[in-house]
Amino acid sequence: MLESKMLKPKNTPPRKPLDVRQILQQYGGVLTLLVLFVFNAIFTPHFLSLQTLNINLTQVATIVIVGVGMTLVIATGGIDLSVGSLMAISGALAPLIFLNHAFEGTVLGNVLAMTLPILLAGVFGMFNGFLITRFQMQPIIATLILFIAGRGIAQVMSDGKLQTFTNPGFAELGQGKWLGIPIQVYLMVLVVALAVYLLKSTVFGRQVVAVGGNEKASELAGIPVQQVKMWVYAISGLLAGLAGLIVIAVNSSSDANQVGENMELDAIAAVAVGGTLLEGGKATIVGTLIGALIIQLIRYTLLAQGVPDAVALVVKGLIIVGAVALQKERRN
C-alpha cells in the first residue's frame, strides 16, 4: 500500500501555453535585428565585410548619440524637437573657431572647436528646460522654438554659406579609425555605456524614470523635478552638439541647411522602436541602440534590393506606427 502511494505521480501544475505575443513584445526588437542581419548575410553581397559594417555603424552613430539624449527626455514625459537645429548650431560654430586666424592650424583651435560648440548646444538645451520648468510650457512648444530659430541662428553664424575646410586633426572625429573601427563608433559606444550607467546605477537616473512615471508623486517624495527636467534637456543638447561635430567632420564641410536635418524624427523613431514609453516612466538605452540599428538596416536592406529611398522613408513611418501600437498593446 505504501509502495503504491509512493509510486503515485504528484499533481503538477499544467504548463502555460506559449504566449507568442508576449515573446514578441519583449524580444521583438532583438529578433527583428537578427532576422535583418541573417537576411542580408545571405542575400546581400559583401554585407559581412568590414567596410559594409563600418558604413552602417557610421550612419547610425549620430542617430544613437542623439537618441540617447532623446531617451532621457522622453523618459521624463517630454520631447525635444530642437536636436537637429542644435546640431546645425554646433556644426556652424566649430569652423568659425579653428579657421580663425588666431587658432588656425593649432591644437588649441581644434580643442576649442571640439568643446565650445558642444557646451553651447548644452546651454541651448538648458534653455529648453528653462522654458518648460519656469514658464510651464509644453515640451513640444518649448523645443519647437529652437527647432525653428536654431537653424536660423546657425545660418546667421555661417552667413548662409557652405563652410568647407581642410583640417586633418578635426576630421579625425568623423573620419579617423582605430583598429579599423571609426572613432565615432567608439564615441557612440561610450555614450551608450555612460547613459546605461546613469540610468541603472545613479540616483539621478532613478529620478528621471520616476518623474516620467508620476511627476506629482515624485515631488511629494522630495525629488527635485524641475532640476531633473533641466538636466535631461541639457544632456540632450550636449549630445546633439557632439553629433553635429561628427557630421561636419565626416564631410569636411558645414552646411547649416543640411546638418541635423530630420534628426529629431530619426531619434524619436529609434526611441519608439527601442521600447521606451513615449509618455514617460520607462527608458531603455540599449533598446534605443537596437531601434536605431533596425531602422538603419531596414533602409540599407531596401536600398540593397533596389528599392527607392522614398519607399524606405514610408517603411520607416510604418515602423514607428507599429512600435507605438505595440506599446499600447503592452499597456493593455
Tab-separated table of C-alpha atoms in Angstrom:
chain	number	residue	atom	x	y	z
A	1	MET	CA	0.000	0.000	0.000
A	2	LEU	CA	2.772	2.364	0.976
A	3	GLU	CA	4.668	1.465	-2.156
A	4	SER	CA	1.671	2.257	-4.347
A	5	LYS	CA	1.345	5.665	-2.724
A	6	MET	CA	4.991	6.400	-3.304
A	7	LEU	CA	4.690	5.469	-6.938
A	8	LYS	CA	1.623	7.622	-7.439
A	9	PRO	CA	2.580	10.628	-9.536
A	10	LYS	CA	2.377	14.016	-7.876
A	11	ASN	CA	-0.027	16.609	-9.128
A	12	THR	CA	1.908	19.088	-11.233
A	13	PRO	CA	0.509	22.425	-12.342
A	14	PRO	CA	-0.460	22.495	-16.008
A	15	ARG	CA	2.046	24.101	-18.302
A	16	LYS	CA	1.109	27.535	-19.500
A	17	PRO	CA	0.724	27.787	-23.267
A	18	LEU	CA	3.488	29.626	-25.060
A	19	ASP	CA	2.488	33.288	-25.362
A	20	VAL	CA	3.936	34.274	-28.717
A	21	ARG	CA	2.611	37.824	-28.413
A	22	GLN	CA	4.386	38.355	-25.096
A	23	ILE	CA	7.634	36.999	-26.527
A	24	LEU	CA	7.374	39.374	-29.483
A	25	GLN	CA	6.687	42.285	-27.154
A	26	GLN	CA	9.722	41.533	-25.015
A	27	TYR	CA	12.216	40.381	-27.629
A	28	GLY	CA	10.730	41.695	-30.876
A	29	GLY	CA	13.500	44.234	-31.380
A	30	VAL	CA	16.310	41.718	-30.975
A	31	LEU	CA	14.515	39.173	-33.184
A	32	THR	CA	13.892	41.787	-35.886
A	33	LEU	CA	17.539	42.815	-35.824
A	34	LEU	CA	18.612	39.174	-36.047
A	35	VAL	CA	16.293	38.491	-38.999
A	36	LEU	CA	17.603	41.548	-40.854
A	37	PHE	CA	21.194	40.522	-40.189
A	38	VAL	CA	20.665	36.938	-41.382
A	39	PHE	CA	18.723	38.079	-44.463
A	40	ASN	CA	21.483	40.462	-45.524
A	41	ALA	CA	24.206	37.956	-44.736
A	42	ILE	CA	22.549	35.541	-47.182
A	43	PHE	CA	21.192	37.796	-49.917
A	44	THR	CA	23.296	40.994	-49.837
A	45	PRO	CA	26.786	40.716	-51.350
A	46	HIS	CA	29.683	41.861	-49.137
A	47	PHE	CA	27.339	42.546	-46.204
A	48	LEU	CA	29.682	40.823	-43.757
A	49	SER	CA	32.716	42.803	-44.919
A	50	LEU	CA	34.345	45.261	-42.528
A	51	GLN	CA	33.711	48.089	-44.971
A	52	THR	CA	29.941	47.472	-45.033
A	53	LEU	CA	29.883	47.110	-41.266
A	54	ASN	CA	31.680	50.427	-40.863
A	55	ILE	CA	29.321	52.158	-43.312
A	56	ASN	CA	26.255	51.057	-41.368
A	57	LEU	CA	27.775	51.869	-37.994
A	58	THR	CA	28.937	55.334	-39.040
A	59	GLN	CA	25.497	56.151	-40.453
A	60	VAL	CA	23.786	55.026	-37.268
A	61	ALA	CA	26.270	56.507	-34.762
A	62	THR	CA	24.886	60.055	-34.750
A	63	ILE	CA	21.293	58.760	-34.546
A	64	VAL	CA	22.199	56.711	-31.484
A	65	ILE	CA	24.080	59.573	-29.818
A	66	VAL	CA	21.163	61.960	-30.288
A	67	GLY	CA	18.733	59.149	-29.478
A	68	VAL	CA	20.328	58.623	-26.073
A	69	GLY	CA	19.584	62.219	-25.121
A	70	MET	CA	16.083	61.872	-26.568
A	71	THR	CA	15.551	58.732	-24.480
A	72	LEU	CA	16.287	60.627	-21.262
A	73	VAL	CA	13.972	63.462	-22.284
A	74	ILE	CA	11.123	61.142	-23.246
A	75	ALA	CA	11.615	59.161	-20.031
A	76	THR	CA	10.588	62.304	-18.111
A	77	GLY	CA	7.466	62.661	-20.248
A	78	GLY	CA	8.947	65.291	-22.577
A	79	ILE	CA	10.087	65.606	-26.181
A	80	ASP	CA	12.919	67.521	-27.850
A	81	LEU	CA	12.307	68.785	-31.375
A	82	SER	CA	15.356	71.079	-31.316
A	83	VAL	CA	18.155	68.482	-31.583
A	84	GLY	CA	18.587	68.846	-35.353
A	85	SER	CA	18.891	72.616	-35.107
A	86	LEU	CA	21.338	72.316	-32.207
A	87	MET	CA	23.461	70.041	-34.392
A	88	ALA	CA	23.446	72.778	-37.037
A	89	ILE	CA	24.497	75.423	-34.488
A	90	SER	CA	27.332	73.251	-33.221
A	91	GLY	CA	28.418	72.461	-36.763
A	92	ALA	CA	28.366	76.142	-37.749
A	93	LEU	CA	30.394	77.327	-34.752
A	94	ALA	CA	33.278	74.827	-34.958
A	95	PRO	CA	34.730	76.064	-38.300
A	96	LEU	CA	34.473	79.656	-37.093
A	97	ILE	CA	36.827	78.695	-34.274
A	98	PHE	CA	39.501	76.577	-35.969
A	99	LEU	CA	39.523	78.725	-39.142
A	100	ASN	CA	40.018	81.890	-37.113
A	101	HIS	CA	43.455	83.428	-37.729
A	102	ALA	CA	44.272	83.235	-34.020
A	103	PHE	CA	43.713	79.460	-33.877
A	104	GLU	CA	44.138	78.208	-37.444
A	105	GLY	CA	46.416	75.168	-37.594
A	106	THR	CA	46.816	74.951	-33.813
A	107	VAL	CA	45.943	72.170	-31.382
A	108	LEU	CA	44.227	74.737	-29.165
A	109	GLY	CA	41.961	75.712	-32.037
A	110	ASN	CA	40.844	72.111	-32.521
A	111	VAL	CA	40.347	71.581	-28.798
A	112	LEU	CA	38.180	74.684	-28.554
A	113	ALA	CA	36.281	73.675	-31.698
A	114	MET	CA	35.523	70.284	-30.151
A	115	THR	CA	34.356	71.653	-26.813
A	116	LEU	CA	32.778	75.109	-27.112
A	117	PRO	CA	30.133	74.121	-29.707
A	118	ILE	CA	29.070	71.176	-27.546
A	119	LEU	CA	28.818	73.403	-24.489
A	120	LEU	CA	26.824	75.994	-26.445
A	121	ALA	CA	24.392	73.307	-27.586
A	122	GLY	CA	24.097	72.228	-23.951
A	123	VAL	CA	23.256	75.788	-22.933
A	124	PHE	CA	20.541	75.907	-25.584
A	125	GLY	CA	19.261	72.577	-24.300
A	126	MET	CA	19.101	74.024	-20.800
A	127	PHE	CA	17.178	76.961	-22.274
A	128	ASN	CA	14.582	74.449	-23.455
A	129	GLY	CA	14.411	73.071	-19.942
A	130	PHE	CA	14.080	76.584	-18.526
A	131	LEU	CA	11.079	77.347	-20.728
A	132	ILE	CA	9.445	74.080	-19.683
A	133	THR	CA	10.084	74.366	-15.951
A	134	ARG	CA	9.916	78.136	-15.381
A	135	PHE	CA	7.070	79.046	-17.751
A	136	GLN	CA	5.304	75.663	-17.701
A	137	MET	CA	5.417	75.401	-21.493
A	138	GLN	CA	4.522	72.141	-23.143
A	139	PRO	CA	7.807	70.472	-24.221
A	140	ILE	CA	6.679	70.225	-27.836
A	141	ILE	CA	6.069	74.003	-27.920
A	142	ALA	CA	9.197	74.963	-25.979
A	143	THR	CA	11.531	72.912	-28.182
A	144	LEU	CA	9.692	73.963	-31.337
A	145	ILE	CA	11.065	77.467	-30.715
A	146	LEU	CA	14.666	76.352	-31.223
A	147	PHE	CA	13.601	73.884	-33.900
A	148	ILE	CA	12.720	76.971	-35.957
A	149	ALA	CA	15.013	79.678	-34.576
A	150	GLY	CA	18.007	77.412	-34.005
A	151	ARG	CA	18.586	76.689	-37.650
A	152	GLY	CA	18.201	80.397	-38.357
A	153	ILE	CA	20.918	81.081	-35.757
A	154	ALA	CA	23.178	78.546	-37.481
A	155	GLN	CA	22.557	80.182	-40.857
A	156	VAL	CA	23.404	83.612	-39.449
A	157	MET	CA	26.599	82.234	-37.865
A	158	SER	CA	27.744	80.772	-41.189
A	159	ASP	CA	26.414	83.709	-43.223
A	160	GLY	CA	24.199	81.220	-45.038
A	161	LYS	CA	27.182	79.757	-46.890
A	162	LEU	CA	28.668	76.288	-47.143
A	163	GLN	CA	31.783	76.198	-44.947
A	164	THR	CA	34.433	73.907	-46.408
A	165	PHE	CA	37.702	73.218	-44.650
A	166	THR	CA	40.805	71.071	-44.604
A	167	ASN	CA	41.646	70.182	-41.036
A	168	PRO	CA	43.067	66.671	-40.562
A	169	GLY	CA	43.096	66.989	-36.765
A	170	PHE	CA	39.435	67.882	-36.520
A	171	ALA	CA	38.455	65.463	-39.305
A	172	GLU	CA	39.692	62.562	-37.148
A	173	LEU	CA	36.458	62.948	-35.195
A	174	GLY	CA	34.463	61.726	-38.184
A	175	GLN	CA	36.991	60.076	-40.478
A	176	GLY	CA	39.594	58.610	-38.138
A	177	LYS	CA	39.820	54.911	-37.280
A	178	TRP	CA	41.375	52.879	-34.515
A	179	LEU	CA	41.885	49.141	-35.053
A	180	GLY	CA	39.878	49.507	-38.255
A	181	ILE	CA	36.787	50.863	-36.485
A	182	PRO	CA	35.690	54.522	-36.937
A	183	ILE	CA	36.255	56.859	-34.000
A	184	GLN	CA	32.605	57.913	-33.999
A	185	VAL	CA	31.589	54.309	-33.308
A	186	TYR	CA	33.739	54.343	-30.161
A	187	LEU	CA	32.068	57.615	-29.178
A	188	MET	CA	28.654	56.021	-29.740
A	189	VAL	CA	29.545	53.041	-27.537
A	190	LEU	CA	30.941	55.349	-24.853
A	191	VAL	CA	27.772	57.476	-24.816
A	192	VAL	CA	25.567	54.376	-24.606
A	193	ALA	CA	27.655	52.882	-21.797
A	194	LEU	CA	27.625	56.115	-19.766
A	195	ALA	CA	23.868	56.506	-20.243
A	196	VAL	CA	23.201	52.908	-19.167
A	197	TYR	CA	25.278	53.510	-16.044
A	198	LEU	CA	23.488	56.805	-15.408
A	199	LEU	CA	20.038	55.212	-15.562
A	200	LYS	CA	20.816	51.974	-13.758
A	201	SER	CA	23.347	52.971	-11.093
A	202	THR	CA	22.763	56.600	-10.085
A	203	VAL	CA	20.162	58.463	-8.085
A	204	PHE	CA	19.674	60.860	-10.978
A	205	GLY	CA	18.809	58.001	-13.324
A	206	ARG	CA	16.153	56.685	-10.983
A	207	GLN	CA	14.791	60.196	-10.590
A	208	VAL	CA	14.478	60.569	-14.373
A	209	VAL	CA	12.258	57.489	-14.618
A	210	ALA	CA	10.295	58.457	-11.502
A	211	VAL	CA	9.496	61.922	-12.851
A	212	GLY	CA	8.143	60.456	-16.070
A	213	GLY	CA	6.152	57.823	-14.219
A	214	ASN	CA	4.380	60.185	-11.821
A	215	GLU	CA	5.515	63.776	-11.527
A	216	LYS	CA	3.231	64.661	-8.609
A	217	ALA	CA	4.311	61.650	-6.585
A	218	SER	CA	7.955	62.471	-7.356
A	219	GLU	CA	7.501	65.982	-5.961
A	220	LEU	CA	5.904	64.601	-2.799
A	221	ALA	CA	8.813	62.175	-2.474
A	222	GLY	CA	11.267	65.085	-2.458
A	223	ILE	CA	12.674	64.620	-5.952
A	224	PRO	CA	13.804	67.956	-7.488
A	225	VAL	CA	11.566	67.538	-10.530
A	226	GLN	CA	12.406	70.884	-12.131
A	227	GLN	CA	16.161	70.297	-11.844
A	228	VAL	CA	15.857	66.814	-13.298
A	229	LYS	CA	13.989	68.178	-16.309
A	230	MET	CA	16.506	70.972	-16.807
A	231	TRP	CA	19.394	68.498	-16.813
A	232	VAL	CA	17.872	65.986	-19.229
A	233	TYR	CA	17.322	68.756	-21.786
A	234	ALA	CA	20.865	69.997	-21.186
A	235	ILE	CA	22.219	66.477	-21.761
A	236	SER	CA	20.132	66.187	-24.917
A	237	GLY	CA	21.653	69.453	-26.138
A	238	LEU	CA	25.200	68.343	-25.323
A	239	LEU	CA	24.789	65.104	-27.254
A	240	ALA	CA	23.220	66.927	-30.200
A	241	GLY	CA	26.237	69.239	-30.205
A	242	LEU	CA	28.591	66.252	-30.318
A	243	ALA	CA	26.615	64.704	-33.178
A	244	GLY	CA	26.812	67.969	-35.117
A	245	LEU	CA	30.606	67.971	-34.877
A	246	ILE	CA	30.786	64.380	-36.090
A	247	VAL	CA	28.645	65.182	-39.132
A	248	ILE	CA	30.791	68.103	-40.300
A	249	ALA	CA	33.989	66.164	-39.559
A	250	VAL	CA	32.796	63.330	-41.811
A	251	ASN	CA	32.103	65.724	-44.696
A	252	SER	CA	34.898	68.259	-44.033
A	253	SER	CA	32.233	70.887	-44.554
A	254	SER	CA	29.380	72.515	-42.682
A	255	ASP	CA	26.035	73.425	-44.225
A	256	ALA	CA	23.611	74.994	-41.768
A	257	ASN	CA	20.736	73.997	-44.036
A	258	GLN	CA	21.619	70.295	-44.006
A	259	VAL	CA	23.380	69.399	-40.752
A	260	GLY	CA	20.935	67.639	-38.449
A	261	GLU	CA	18.033	67.819	-40.893
A	262	ASN	CA	15.236	65.462	-39.742
A	263	MET	CA	17.454	64.134	-36.953
A	264	GLU	CA	14.749	64.737	-34.375
A	265	LEU	CA	12.482	62.348	-36.302
A	266	ASP	CA	15.171	59.664	-36.589
A	267	ALA	CA	15.963	59.934	-32.882
A	268	ILE	CA	12.311	59.721	-31.823
A	269	ALA	CA	11.832	56.753	-34.159
A	270	ALA	CA	14.813	54.933	-32.622
A	271	VAL	CA	13.472	55.586	-29.125
A	272	ALA	CA	9.972	54.381	-30.013
A	273	VAL	CA	11.147	51.248	-31.823
A	274	GLY	CA	13.553	50.553	-28.960
A	275	GLY	CA	10.748	50.255	-26.427
A	276	THR	CA	10.951	53.454	-24.366
A	277	LEU	CA	7.405	54.520	-23.497
A	278	LEU	CA	6.604	57.759	-25.294
A	279	GLU	CA	4.531	59.044	-22.354
A	280	GLY	CA	7.484	58.597	-19.984
A	281	GLY	CA	8.216	56.460	-16.959
A	282	LYS	CA	10.443	53.946	-18.714
A	283	ALA	CA	13.753	54.214	-20.517
A	284	THR	CA	15.904	51.659	-22.282
A	285	ILE	CA	19.170	52.945	-23.727
A	286	VAL	CA	20.119	49.580	-25.216
A	287	GLY	CA	16.644	49.489	-26.770
A	288	THR	CA	17.327	52.833	-28.442
A	289	LEU	CA	20.571	51.423	-29.841
A	290	ILE	CA	18.695	48.389	-31.175
A	291	GLY	CA	15.930	50.604	-32.577
A	292	ALA	CA	18.428	52.768	-34.444
A	293	LEU	CA	20.172	49.688	-35.856
A	294	ILE	CA	16.830	48.247	-37.011
A	295	ILE	CA	15.885	51.459	-38.822
A	296	GLN	CA	19.322	51.698	-40.433
A	297	LEU	CA	19.366	48.042	-41.510
A	298	ILE	CA	15.862	48.241	-42.974
A	299	ARG	CA	16.875	51.244	-45.045
A	300	TYR	CA	20.125	49.542	-46.086
A	301	THR	CA	18.270	46.325	-46.974
A	302	LEU	CA	15.729	48.109	-49.142
A	303	LEU	CA	18.401	50.122	-50.952
A	304	ALA	CA	20.497	46.997	-51.481
A	305	GLN	CA	17.492	45.298	-53.065
A	306	GLY	CA	16.959	48.231	-55.433
A	307	VAL	CA	14.031	49.807	-53.595
A	308	PRO	CA	13.976	53.646	-53.875
A	309	ASP	CA	14.926	55.643	-50.768
A	310	ALA	CA	11.490	57.300	-50.783
A	311	VAL	CA	9.928	53.897	-50.119
A	312	ALA	CA	12.384	53.386	-47.267
A	313	LEU	CA	11.058	56.565	-45.664
A	314	VAL	CA	7.499	55.238	-45.911
A	315	VAL	CA	8.605	51.976	-44.310
A	316	LYS	CA	10.253	53.960	-41.509
A	317	GLY	CA	6.948	55.682	-40.839
A	318	LEU	CA	5.133	52.346	-40.740
A	319	ILE	CA	7.713	51.036	-38.282
A	320	ILE	CA	7.008	53.925	-35.929
A	321	VAL	CA	3.261	53.260	-36.181
A	322	GLY	CA	3.882	49.609	-35.385
A	323	ALA	CA	6.118	50.458	-32.433
A	324	VAL	CA	3.530	52.822	-30.931
A	325	ALA	CA	0.781	50.218	-31.446
A	326	LEU	CA	2.936	47.618	-29.719
A	327	GLN	CA	3.466	49.958	-26.777
A	328	LYS	CA	-0.294	50.424	-26.485
A	329	GLU	CA	-0.733	46.641	-26.558
A	330	ARG	CA	1.743	46.267	-23.701
A	331	ARG	CA	-0.123	48.770	-21.523
A	332	ASN	CA	-3.406	46.976	-22.120
